[in-house]
């Protein structure tokens, strides 16, 4: 992982929060 990715992940409590945020931001709900 790059330093940028690490610092970014620190801003989110869980991967689910980040995923949910991105879904809302881009209004996409891709199948995982």
PDB file of C-alpha atoms in Angstrom:
ATOM      1  CA  UNK A   1       0.000   0.000   0.000  1.00  0.00           C
ATOM      2  CA  UNK A   2       1.142   3.508  -0.703  1.00  0.00           C
ATOM      3  CA  UNK A   3       1.347   6.135   2.002  1.00  0.00           C
ATOM      4  CA  UNK A   4      -1.637   7.906   0.427  1.00  0.00           C
ATOM      5  CA  UNK A   5      -3.808   4.792   0.618  1.00  0.00           C
ATOM      6  CA  UNK A   6      -2.822   4.197   4.219  1.00  0.00           C
ATOM      7  CA  UNK A   7      -3.611   7.748   5.306  1.00  0.00           C
ATOM      8  CA  UNK A   8      -6.899   7.617   3.419  1.00  0.00           C
ATOM      9  CA  UNK A   9      -7.976   4.401   5.133  1.00  0.00           C
ATOM     10  CA  UNK A  10      -7.279   6.002   8.512  1.00  0.00           C
ATOM     11  CA  UNK A  11     -10.061   8.489   7.831  1.00  0.00           C
ATOM     12  CA  UNK A  12     -12.676   5.722   7.715  1.00  0.00           C
ATOM     13  CA  UNK A  13     -13.665   3.558  10.656  1.00  0.00           C
ATOM     14  CA  UNK A  14     -14.608   0.644   8.439  1.00  0.00           C
ATOM     15  CA  UNK A  15     -14.367  -0.359   4.823  1.00  0.00           C
ATOM     16  CA  UNK A  16     -18.164  -0.518   4.813  1.00  0.00           C
ATOM     17  CA  UNK A  17     -18.406   3.186   5.665  1.00  0.00           C
ATOM     18  CA  UNK A  18     -16.065   4.042   2.812  1.00  0.00           C
ATOM     19  CA  UNK A  19     -17.977   1.780   0.419  1.00  0.00           C
ATOM     20  CA  UNK A  20     -21.309   3.265   1.431  1.00  0.00           C
ATOM     21  CA  UNK A  21     -19.926   6.780   1.054  1.00  0.00           C
ATOM     22  CA  UNK A  22     -18.646   6.058  -2.443  1.00  0.00           C
ATOM     23  CA  UNK A  23     -21.947   4.478  -3.470  1.00  0.00           C
ATOM     24  CA  UNK A  24     -23.822   7.572  -2.365  1.00  0.00           C
ATOM     25  CA  UNK A  25     -21.273   9.950  -3.848  1.00  0.00           C
ATOM     26  CA  UNK A  26     -21.286   8.350  -7.282  1.00  0.00           C
ATOM     27  CA  UNK A  27     -24.833   6.983  -7.026  1.00  0.00           C
ATOM     28  CA  UNK A  28     -23.683   3.550  -8.089  1.00  0.00           C
ATOM     29  CA  UNK A  29     -24.284   0.267  -6.352  1.00  0.00           C
ATOM     30  CA  UNK A  30     -22.016  -2.291  -8.006  1.00  0.00           C
ATOM     31  CA  UNK A  31     -22.402  -5.942  -7.163  1.00  0.00           C
ATOM     32  CA  UNK A  32     -19.553  -7.227  -5.050  1.00  0.00           C
TER      33      UNK A  32
END
